[in-house]
GROMACS .gro file of C-alpha atoms in nm:
model
  431
    1MET     CA    1   3.426  -0.873  -1.078
    2GLU     CA    2   3.126  -0.643  -1.019
    3THR     CA    3   2.936  -0.796  -1.312
    4ILE     CA    4   2.996  -1.150  -1.187
    5ALA     CA    5   2.897  -1.051  -0.831
    6GLY     CA    6   2.576  -0.892  -0.961
    7LEU     CA    7   2.490  -1.208  -1.154
    8ILE     CA    8   2.554  -1.420  -0.845
    9LEU     CA    9   2.333  -1.191  -0.633
   10PHE     CA   10   2.028  -1.194  -0.860
   11ALA     CA   11   2.072  -1.552  -0.984
   12THR     CA   12   2.087  -1.684  -0.625
   13PHE     CA   13   1.791  -1.468  -0.523
   14PHE     CA   14   1.562  -1.584  -0.804
   15PHE     CA   15   1.683  -1.944  -0.774
   16LEU     CA   16   1.580  -1.951  -0.408
   17LEU     CA   17   1.243  -1.788  -0.487
   18LEU     CA   18   1.183  -2.043  -0.762
   19PHE     CA   19   1.226  -2.325  -0.511
   20GLY     CA   20   0.984  -2.174  -0.263
   21ALA     CA   21   1.215  -2.000  -0.016
   22PRO     CA   22   1.054  -1.711   0.177
   23ILE     CA   23   1.147  -1.375   0.026
   24ALA     CA   24   1.337  -1.254   0.334
   25ILE     CA   25   1.543  -1.576   0.349
   26ALA     CA   26   1.615  -1.553  -0.025
   27ILE     CA   27   1.732  -1.193   0.016
   28ILE     CA   28   1.965  -1.273   0.311
   29LEU     CA   29   2.119  -1.588   0.162
   30SER     CA   30   2.180  -1.432  -0.180
   31SER     CA   31   2.339  -1.127  -0.015
   32VAL     CA   32   2.569  -1.336   0.209
   33VAL     CA   33   2.670  -1.563  -0.081
   34THR     CA   34   2.762  -1.259  -0.288
   35PHE     CA   35   2.964  -1.105  -0.004
   36LEU     CA   36   3.151  -1.433   0.042
   37PHE     CA   37   3.251  -1.412  -0.323
   38VAL     CA   38   3.430  -1.078  -0.276
   39LEU     CA   39   3.522  -1.062   0.096
   40PRO     CA   40   3.695  -1.292   0.346
   41PHE     CA   41   3.455  -1.520   0.537
   42ASP     CA   42   3.480  -1.345   0.876
   43VAL     CA   43   3.446  -0.995   0.725
   44ALA     CA   44   3.147  -1.099   0.511
   45ILE     CA   45   2.958  -1.256   0.804
   46LEU     CA   46   3.037  -0.973   1.049
   47THR     CA   47   2.944  -0.702   0.796
   48SER     CA   48   2.620  -0.880   0.710
   49ALA     CA   49   2.518  -0.916   1.076
   50GLN     CA   50   2.599  -0.552   1.156
   51ARG     CA   51   2.405  -0.423   0.858
   52MET     CA   52   2.097  -0.630   0.945
   53VAL     CA   53   2.096  -0.487   1.297
   54THR     CA   54   2.154  -0.125   1.193
   55GLY     CA   55   1.894  -0.163   0.915
   56ILE     CA   56   1.612  -0.140   1.168
   57ASP     CA   57   1.788   0.080   1.425
   58ASN     CA   58   1.579   0.384   1.340
   59PHE     CA   59   1.332   0.583   1.552
   60THR     CA   60   1.098   0.636   1.256
   61MET     CA   61   1.068   0.257   1.224
   62LEU     CA   62   0.862   0.252   1.545
   63ALA     CA   63   0.577   0.410   1.351
   64ILE     CA   64   0.520   0.086   1.161
   65PRO     CA   65   0.416  -0.142   1.452
   66LEU     CA   66   0.215   0.140   1.607
   67PHE     CA   67   0.020   0.210   1.287
   68VAL     CA   68  -0.034  -0.166   1.245
   69LEU     CA   69  -0.167  -0.188   1.602
   70SER     CA   70  -0.394   0.111   1.548
   71GLY     CA   71  -0.536  -0.042   1.228
   72ILE     CA   72  -0.607  -0.376   1.396
   73ILE     CA   73  -0.781  -0.209   1.691
   74MET     CA   74  -0.999  -0.006   1.455
   75ASN     CA   75  -1.070  -0.313   1.243
   76ASN     CA   76  -1.212  -0.477   1.556
   77GLY     CA   77  -1.370  -0.162   1.694
   78GLY     CA   78  -1.683  -0.113   1.482
   79ILE     CA   79  -1.527   0.154   1.262
   80ALA     CA   80  -1.593  -0.009   0.924
   81PHE     CA   81  -1.972  -0.023   0.962
   82ARG     CA   82  -1.997   0.349   1.043
   83LEU     CA   83  -1.776   0.441   0.748
   84VAL     CA   84  -1.990   0.228   0.514
   85ASN     CA   85  -2.300   0.418   0.621
   86PHE     CA   86  -2.117   0.748   0.568
   87ALA     CA   87  -2.001   0.638   0.221
   88LYS     CA   88  -2.359   0.539   0.134
   89VAL     CA   89  -2.471   0.895   0.207
   90LEU     CA   90  -2.204   1.034  -0.028
   91VAL     CA   91  -2.272   0.811  -0.332
   92GLY     CA   92  -2.620   0.673  -0.273
   93LYS     CA   93  -2.773   0.830  -0.586
   94LEU     CA   94  -2.535   0.672  -0.839
   95PRO     CA   95  -2.626   0.361  -1.042
   96GLY     CA   96  -2.478   0.062  -0.866
   97SER     CA   97  -2.464   0.273  -0.553
   98LEU     CA   98  -2.358  -0.015  -0.327
   99ALA     CA   99  -2.049  -0.071  -0.544
  100HIS     CA  100  -1.959   0.298  -0.511
  101THR     CA  101  -2.020   0.272  -0.137
  102ASN     CA  102  -1.774  -0.017  -0.131
  103ALA     CA  103  -1.510   0.187  -0.318
  104VAL     CA  104  -1.549   0.497  -0.098
  105GLY     CA  105  -1.558   0.276   0.211
  106ASN     CA  106  -1.227   0.120   0.108
  107MET     CA  107  -1.074   0.464   0.056
  108LEU     CA  108  -1.186   0.577   0.401
  109PHE     CA  109  -1.126   0.259   0.601
  110GLY     CA  110  -0.811   0.170   0.406
  111SER     CA  111  -0.655   0.503   0.490
  112ILE     CA  112  -0.737   0.454   0.858
  113SER     CA  113  -0.628   0.090   0.880
  114GLY     CA  114  -0.335   0.128   0.638
  115SER     CA  115  -0.396  -0.220   0.502
  116SER     CA  116  -0.549  -0.334   0.172
  117VAL     CA  117  -0.612  -0.679   0.320
  118ALA     CA  118  -0.796  -0.547   0.628
  119SER     CA  119  -0.995  -0.311   0.408
  120ALA     CA  120  -1.091  -0.578   0.152
  121ALA     CA  121  -1.193  -0.815   0.432
  122ALA     CA  122  -1.394  -0.560   0.631
  123MET     CA  123  -1.571  -0.399   0.335
  124GLY     CA  124  -1.628  -0.734   0.163
  125ARG     CA  125  -1.797  -0.886   0.467
  126ILE     CA  126  -2.032  -0.589   0.498
  127MET     CA  127  -2.100  -0.506   0.132
  128THR     CA  128  -2.113  -0.846  -0.043
  129PRO     CA  129  -2.434  -0.970   0.129
  130MET     CA  130  -2.601  -0.631   0.071
  131GLN     CA  131  -2.507  -0.632  -0.299
  132THR     CA  132  -2.616  -0.995  -0.343
  133ASN     CA  133  -2.957  -0.916  -0.195
  134GLN     CA  134  -3.001  -0.639  -0.456
  135GLY     CA  135  -2.910  -0.866  -0.749
  136TYR     CA  136  -2.545  -0.770  -0.805
  137LYS     CA  137  -2.325  -1.038  -0.960
  138LEU     CA  138  -2.068  -1.176  -0.717
  139THR     CA  139  -1.787  -1.119  -0.968
  140TYR     CA  140  -1.888  -0.752  -1.000
  141SER     CA  141  -1.904  -0.703  -0.622
  142ALA     CA  142  -1.571  -0.878  -0.566
  143ALA     CA  143  -1.398  -0.688  -0.850
  144VAL     CA  144  -1.497  -0.346  -0.712
  145ASN     CA  145  -1.383  -0.444  -0.362
  146ILE     CA  146  -1.050  -0.584  -0.485
  147ALA     CA  147  -0.976  -0.293  -0.719
  148SER     CA  148  -1.043  -0.023  -0.457
  149ALA     CA  149  -0.886  -0.194  -0.151
  150PRO     CA  150  -0.522  -0.093  -0.232
  151THR     CA  151  -0.610   0.279  -0.218
  152GLY     CA  152  -0.545   0.260   0.157
  153LEU     CA  153  -0.179   0.186   0.084
  154ILE     CA  154  -0.145   0.521  -0.093
  155ILE     CA  155  -0.380   0.743   0.109
  156PRO     CA  156  -0.206   0.817   0.444
  157PRO     CA  157  -0.120   0.715   0.704
  158SER     CA  158   0.064   0.444   0.511
  159SER     CA  159   0.340   0.212   0.633
  160VAL     CA  160   0.453   0.165   0.272
  161LEU     CA  161   0.534   0.536   0.246
  162ILE     CA  162   0.726   0.515   0.575
  163VAL     CA  163   0.931   0.227   0.436
  164TYR     CA  164   1.003   0.428   0.120
  165SER     CA  165   1.109   0.726   0.334
  166LEU     CA  166   1.363   0.511   0.516
  167VAL     CA  167   1.511   0.342   0.211
  168SER     CA  168   1.524   0.659   0.000
  169GLY     CA  169   1.757   0.831   0.246
  170GLY     CA  170   1.514   1.016   0.468
  171THR     CA  171   1.254   1.168   0.234
  172SER     CA  172   1.008   1.360   0.455
  173VAL     CA  173   0.731   1.131   0.583
  174ALA     CA  174   0.498   1.430   0.619
  175ALA     CA  175   0.559   1.530   0.256
  176LEU     CA  176   0.501   1.172   0.137
  177PHE     CA  177   0.179   1.152   0.338
  178MET     CA  178   0.044   1.471   0.180
  179ALA     CA  179   0.160   1.357  -0.164
  180GLY     CA  180  -0.043   1.036  -0.132
  181TYR     CA  181  -0.386   1.196  -0.110
  182ILE     CA  182  -0.450   1.299  -0.470
  183PRO     CA  183  -0.305   0.983  -0.637
  184GLY     CA  184  -0.496   0.760  -0.391
  185ILE     CA  185  -0.824   0.944  -0.444
  186LEU     CA  186  -0.776   0.937  -0.822
  187TRP     CA  187  -0.731   0.560  -0.801
  188GLY     CA  188  -1.059   0.527  -0.612
  189LEU     CA  189  -1.245   0.759  -0.851
  190ALA     CA  190  -1.113   0.563  -1.152
  191VAL     CA  191  -1.255   0.243  -1.000
  192MET     CA  192  -1.589   0.418  -0.947
  193VAL     CA  193  -1.601   0.530  -1.312
  194VAL     CA  194  -1.566   0.170  -1.434
  195ALA     CA  195  -1.817   0.051  -1.173
  196TYR     CA  196  -2.063   0.318  -1.291
  197PHE     CA  197  -2.059   0.207  -1.655
  198MET     CA  198  -2.080  -0.160  -1.559
  199ALA     CA  199  -2.374  -0.084  -1.330
  200LYS     CA  200  -2.551   0.108  -1.609
  201LYS     CA  201  -2.500  -0.186  -1.844
  202GLU     CA  202  -2.637  -0.437  -1.591
  203ASN     CA  203  -2.910  -0.197  -1.474
  204TYR     CA  204  -2.818  -0.231  -1.108
  205PRO     CA  205  -3.044  -0.043  -0.866
  206VAL     CA  206  -2.989   0.286  -0.685
  207SER     CA  207  -3.007   0.258  -0.307
  208GLN     CA  208  -3.284   0.434  -0.123
  209LEU     CA  209  -3.146   0.740   0.053
  210PRO     CA  210  -3.202   0.771   0.429
  211THR     CA  211  -3.407   1.052   0.574
  212ALA     CA  212  -3.249   1.385   0.662
  213ARG     CA  213  -3.255   1.288   1.029
  214ASP     CA  214  -3.077   0.959   0.956
  215VAL     CA  215  -2.821   1.136   0.737
  216PHE     CA  216  -2.741   1.371   1.023
  217TYR     CA  217  -2.699   1.079   1.264
  218ILE     CA  218  -2.482   0.882   1.019
  219ILE     CA  219  -2.249   1.177   0.958
  220LEU     CA  220  -2.231   1.251   1.330
  221SER     CA  221  -2.139   0.890   1.413
  222ALA     CA  222  -1.869   0.880   1.141
  223ILE     CA  223  -1.699   1.207   1.238
  224PRO     CA  224  -1.498   1.059   1.530
  225SER     CA  225  -1.352   0.792   1.299
  226LEU     CA  226  -1.268   1.044   1.029
  227PHE     CA  227  -1.120   1.280   1.287
  228LEU     CA  228  -0.836   1.032   1.342
  229ILE     CA  229  -0.696   1.129   1.001
  230VAL     CA  230  -0.720   1.498   1.089
  231ILE     CA  231  -0.541   1.451   1.421
  232VAL     CA  232  -0.261   1.225   1.296
  233ILE     CA  233  -0.189   1.378   0.956
  234GLY     CA  234  -0.260   1.733   1.074
  235GLY     CA  235  -0.027   1.690   1.371
  236ILE     CA  236   0.255   1.549   1.157
  237VAL     CA  237   0.222   1.817   0.886
  238ALA     CA  238   0.197   2.098   1.143
  239GLY     CA  239   0.508   1.970   1.319
  240VAL     CA  240   0.327   1.905   1.646
  241PHE     CA  241   0.467   1.552   1.654
  242THR     CA  242   0.674   1.317   1.441
  243ALA     CA  243   0.537   1.027   1.236
  244THR     CA  244   0.627   0.789   1.519
  245GLU     CA  245   0.457   1.003   1.782
  246GLY     CA  246   0.159   1.040   1.547
  247ALA     CA  247   0.134   0.661   1.528
  248ALA     CA  248   0.128   0.643   1.908
  249VAL     CA  249  -0.150   0.905   1.912
  250ALA     CA  250  -0.340   0.691   1.658
  251VAL     CA  251  -0.320   0.389   1.892
  252ILE     CA  252  -0.449   0.586   2.192
  253TYR     CA  253  -0.727   0.746   1.986
  254SER     CA  254  -0.837   0.414   1.833
  255VAL     CA  255  -0.857   0.253   2.179
  256ILE     CA  256  -1.064   0.541   2.318
  257LEU     CA  257  -1.294   0.535   2.013
  258SER     CA  258  -1.342   0.158   2.031
  259ILE     CA  259  -1.431   0.187   2.401
  260ILE     CA  260  -1.685   0.461   2.322
  261TYR     CA  261  -1.834   0.240   2.049
  262LYS     CA  262  -1.845  -0.045   2.307
  263ASN     CA  263  -1.659  -0.281   2.072
  264PHE     CA  264  -1.337  -0.300   2.274
  265LYS     CA  265  -1.296  -0.583   2.525
  266LEU     CA  266  -0.993  -0.663   2.739
  267LYS     CA  267  -1.015  -1.030   2.641
  268ASP     CA  268  -0.946  -0.926   2.278
  269LEU     CA  269  -0.608  -0.769   2.365
  270PRO     CA  270  -0.396  -1.089   2.346
  271ALA     CA  271  -0.525  -1.169   1.996
  272ILE     CA  272  -0.474  -0.806   1.887
  273PHE     CA  273  -0.116  -0.800   2.018
  274ILE     CA  274  -0.034  -1.138   1.861
  275GLU     CA  275  -0.163  -1.022   1.521
  276THR     CA  276   0.036  -0.697   1.553
  277ILE     CA  277   0.354  -0.887   1.643
  278GLU     CA  278   0.310  -1.128   1.352
  279ILE     CA  279   0.258  -0.851   1.094
  280THR     CA  280   0.529  -0.626   1.239
  281GLY     CA  281   0.777  -0.913   1.265
  282MET     CA  282   0.724  -0.998   0.901
  283ILE     CA  283   0.771  -0.634   0.790
  284LEU     CA  284   1.080  -0.572   1.006
  285PHE     CA  285   1.240  -0.901   0.898
  286LEU     CA  286   1.193  -0.796   0.536
  287ILE     CA  287   1.338  -0.452   0.611
  288THR     CA  288   1.647  -0.587   0.787
  289ALA     CA  289   1.703  -0.840   0.506
  290SER     CA  290   1.661  -0.573   0.240
  291ALA     CA  291   1.904  -0.342   0.422
  292LEU     CA  292   2.170  -0.609   0.371
  293PHE     CA  293   2.065  -0.653   0.008
  294SER     CA  294   2.096  -0.277  -0.049
  295LEU     CA  295   2.443  -0.275   0.110
  296VAL     CA  296   2.559  -0.551  -0.123
  297MET     CA  297   2.421  -0.368  -0.426
  298SER     CA  298   2.586  -0.045  -0.313
  299TYR     CA  299   2.919  -0.219  -0.250
  300MET     CA  300   2.907  -0.373  -0.597
  301ARG     CA  301   2.791  -0.043  -0.750
  302LEU     CA  302   2.495  -0.222  -0.904
  303PRO     CA  303   2.257   0.079  -0.894
  304GLU     CA  304   2.505   0.280  -1.101
  305ALA     CA  305   2.550  -0.011  -1.342
  306ILE     CA  306   2.173  -0.054  -1.383
  307SER     CA  307   2.132   0.322  -1.423
  308SER     CA  308   2.395   0.324  -1.698
  309ALA     CA  309   2.228   0.026  -1.865
  310LEU     CA  310   1.890   0.200  -1.869
  311LEU     CA  311   2.041   0.523  -1.999
  312SER     CA  312   2.220   0.326  -2.272
  313ILE     CA  313   1.881   0.201  -2.395
  314THR     CA  314   1.748   0.555  -2.419
  315ASP     CA  315   1.833   0.893  -2.272
  316ASN     CA  316   1.474   1.005  -2.320
  317GLN     CA  317   1.310   1.078  -1.984
  318ILE     CA  318   0.968   0.955  -2.095
  319GLY     CA  319   1.118   0.631  -2.225
  320ILE     CA  320   1.305   0.564  -1.899
  321ILE     CA  321   0.995   0.631  -1.687
  322LEU     CA  322   0.792   0.392  -1.905
  323ILE     CA  323   1.060   0.122  -1.866
  324ILE     CA  324   1.061   0.169  -1.487
  325ILE     CA  325   0.681   0.152  -1.473
  326PHE     CA  326   0.678  -0.166  -1.681
  327ILE     CA  327   0.932  -0.328  -1.446
  328LEU     CA  328   0.733  -0.217  -1.137
  329LEU     CA  329   0.410  -0.364  -1.276
  330LEU     CA  330   0.592  -0.688  -1.360
  331VAL     CA  331   0.761  -0.710  -1.018
  332GLY     CA  332   0.435  -0.630  -0.838
  333THR     CA  333   0.270  -0.940  -0.981
  334PHE     CA  334   0.503  -1.180  -0.799
  335MET     CA  335   0.654  -0.983  -0.505
  336ASP     CA  336   0.495  -0.823  -0.201
  337ILE     CA  337   0.511  -0.444  -0.196
  338THR     CA  338   0.736  -0.400   0.112
  339PRO     CA  339   1.035  -0.603  -0.011
  340ALA     CA  340   0.983  -0.466  -0.363
  341VAL     CA  341   1.005  -0.106  -0.236
  342LEU     CA  342   1.314  -0.195  -0.032
  343ILE     CA  343   1.490  -0.366  -0.322
  344PHE     CA  344   1.398  -0.146  -0.618
  345THR     CA  345   1.407   0.202  -0.464
  346PRO     CA  346   1.791   0.204  -0.438
  347ILE     CA  347   1.806   0.080  -0.798
  348PHE     CA  348   1.564   0.320  -0.967
  349LEU     CA  349   1.577   0.632  -0.746
  350PRO     CA  350   1.928   0.732  -0.868
  351VAL     CA  351   1.807   0.691  -1.226
  352ALA     CA  352   1.507   0.916  -1.159
  353GLN     CA  353   1.719   1.175  -0.979
  354SER     CA  354   1.969   1.177  -1.269
  355PHE     CA  355   1.713   1.367  -1.475
  356GLY     CA  356   1.588   1.583  -1.189
  357MET     CA  357   1.285   1.393  -1.059
  358ASP     CA  358   1.178   1.486  -0.706
  359PRO     CA  359   1.214   1.187  -0.465
  360ILE     CA  360   0.860   1.257  -0.337
  361HIS     CA  361   0.723   1.229  -0.691
  362PHE     CA  362   0.923   0.913  -0.754
  363GLY     CA  363   0.796   0.770  -0.425
  364MET     CA  364   0.442   0.802  -0.553
  365ILE     CA  365   0.534   0.630  -0.880
  366ILE     CA  366   0.708   0.332  -0.720
  367CYS     CA  367   0.451   0.281  -0.442
  368PHE     CA  368   0.153   0.326  -0.678
  369GLY     CA  369   0.303   0.093  -0.939
  370LEU     CA  370   0.381  -0.182  -0.689
  371CYS     CA  371   0.043  -0.146  -0.512
  372ILE     CA  372  -0.131  -0.253  -0.834
  373GLY     CA  373   0.021  -0.596  -0.766
  374ASN     CA  374  -0.219  -0.625  -0.471
  375MET     CA  375  -0.503  -0.685  -0.717
  376THR     CA  376  -0.320  -0.911  -0.964
  377PRO     CA  377  -0.243  -1.283  -0.959
  378PRO     CA  378  -0.040  -1.478  -0.858
  379VAL     CA  379   0.040  -1.308  -0.522
  380GLY     CA  380  -0.217  -1.026  -0.497
  381SER     CA  381  -0.322  -1.027  -0.130
  382ALA     CA  382  -0.628  -0.805  -0.189
  383LEU     CA  383  -0.729  -1.036  -0.476
  384PHE     CA  384  -0.715  -1.347  -0.257
  385VAL     CA  385  -0.898  -1.188   0.037
  386GLY     CA  386  -1.162  -1.025  -0.186
  387CYS     CA  387  -1.235  -1.355  -0.361
  388SER     CA  388  -1.241  -1.545  -0.032
  389VAL     CA  389  -1.487  -1.304   0.131
  390ALA     CA  390  -1.715  -1.305  -0.176
  391LYS     CA  391  -1.682  -1.686  -0.207
  392VAL     CA  392  -1.592  -1.665  -0.575
  393LYS     CA  393  -1.303  -1.819  -0.770
  394ILE     CA  394  -1.009  -1.603  -0.879
  395GLU     CA  395  -1.038  -1.713  -1.243
  396GLU     CA  396  -1.401  -1.595  -1.245
  397VAL     CA  397  -1.315  -1.248  -1.111
  398VAL     CA  398  -1.006  -1.171  -1.322
  399PRO     CA  399  -1.199  -1.103  -1.649
  400THR     CA  400  -1.420  -0.852  -1.463
  401LEU     CA  401  -1.107  -0.694  -1.311
  402LEU     CA  402  -0.942  -0.623  -1.648
  403PRO     CA  403  -1.111  -0.283  -1.706
  404TYR     CA  404  -1.008  -0.181  -1.353
  405PHE     CA  405  -0.646  -0.276  -1.429
  406GLY     CA  406  -0.666  -0.055  -1.737
  407VAL     CA  407  -0.795   0.260  -1.565
  408VAL     CA  408  -0.565   0.224  -1.264
  409ILE     CA  409  -0.262   0.196  -1.496
  410LEU     CA  410  -0.385   0.509  -1.677
  411VAL     CA  411  -0.393   0.689  -1.341
  412LEU     CA  412  -0.039   0.565  -1.272
  413LEU     CA  413   0.077   0.714  -1.603
  414LEU     CA  414  -0.099   1.038  -1.514
  415VAL     CA  415   0.079   1.045  -1.176
  416ALA     CA  416   0.412   0.969  -1.344
  417PHE     CA  417   0.393   1.237  -1.613
  418VAL     CA  418   0.212   1.513  -1.420
  419PRO     CA  419   0.438   1.576  -1.117
  420GLN     CA  420   0.204   1.832  -0.959
  421ILE     CA  421  -0.048   1.556  -0.884
  422SER     CA  422   0.202   1.435  -0.624
  423LEU     CA  423   0.376   1.762  -0.538
  424PHE     CA  424   0.087   2.009  -0.516
  425LEU     CA  425  -0.015   1.937  -0.155
  426PRO     CA  426   0.341   1.908  -0.015
  427GLN     CA  427   0.430   2.238  -0.181
  428LEU     CA  428   0.105   2.396  -0.057
  429PHE     CA  429   0.193   2.305   0.301
  430GLY     CA  430   0.558   2.402   0.260
  431LEU     CA  431   0.693   2.048   0.303
   0.00000   0.00000   0.00000
């Protein structure tokens, strides 16, 4: 019975995806169909409805729309330009310095906005014309922007990590936020290493450094933007406020900062709220659908069955981790990160915990692995936005992206097999 129900669940899900159904609809319909196979009609429908409601009935969930709102306000508030200038000061002496500025800018702005798409769009619009004027190939410029944009999904504050916290049974958001720093920074540095060697090969120029007076002004103007990270993450880690309260603080701070920068207008509020509602609605609909999907899997004991199947292939910890990573990379190419985290965390987390892996460490593995899908076809959102901003075709950029795929996957393997990369900061702060 359980085997047949599992086949119905996944067969219906992939059948609906194949015929173009939205992911959330495919998740709900496949879950309801499976419940109808094993439960009476009224019980199946009532249970499904209750689970979808309770799936988002969580105070921590409020952090998601608030962080989304904060990111959109900052994206419209003149933050990106100041961070680009700050990044230029940090890496201006390296060959292909504008590419490195793009990568550092994505790490900084991505962490503030919490969105790879917003980061790729903002940095691409600023950096692509500058790089073109200095003779950079469009494919090179676009590849660096695309490859570094997803770092903001790992470096906190990150809504993806909040989603993982919820679906993993309440893993500490503060601990996950601290765990994300080193893996996210390593991703960005790996992109810069590839960009460096490509720039040396193409003999791209080094940007002229500003004067000491200009450097002082640039750093001074960037400090308020960077201070948001200190306030929000510092407050959460220190226990001054929760992740949800920290998100509210981020909204207030971003509004004040945008007013100071004179980029905030009351007439922009309706568009900002509409964009926030659209993004939040999409995320919460996926979460409530995936809560039902997780209930069905739990009821059918599918996580235990999949865990047993994996362990029957090999009981070697390294082998199991490699299999999980391979599946995550495969899934990330055709599924958005939020539903993928919601669906595959309940499946793989018990497997990881069966050989003693810390849920914080596993959270970094699953989020990092799925984030790589942001820069891969056919559904990579950062890939589409980066190509659109640079006005270059996807098929032209992909060959240039291949070395970046390679180094980012190497960093993923490093994160997977060296737990202290993820656990050092949480342990340091006693989380």
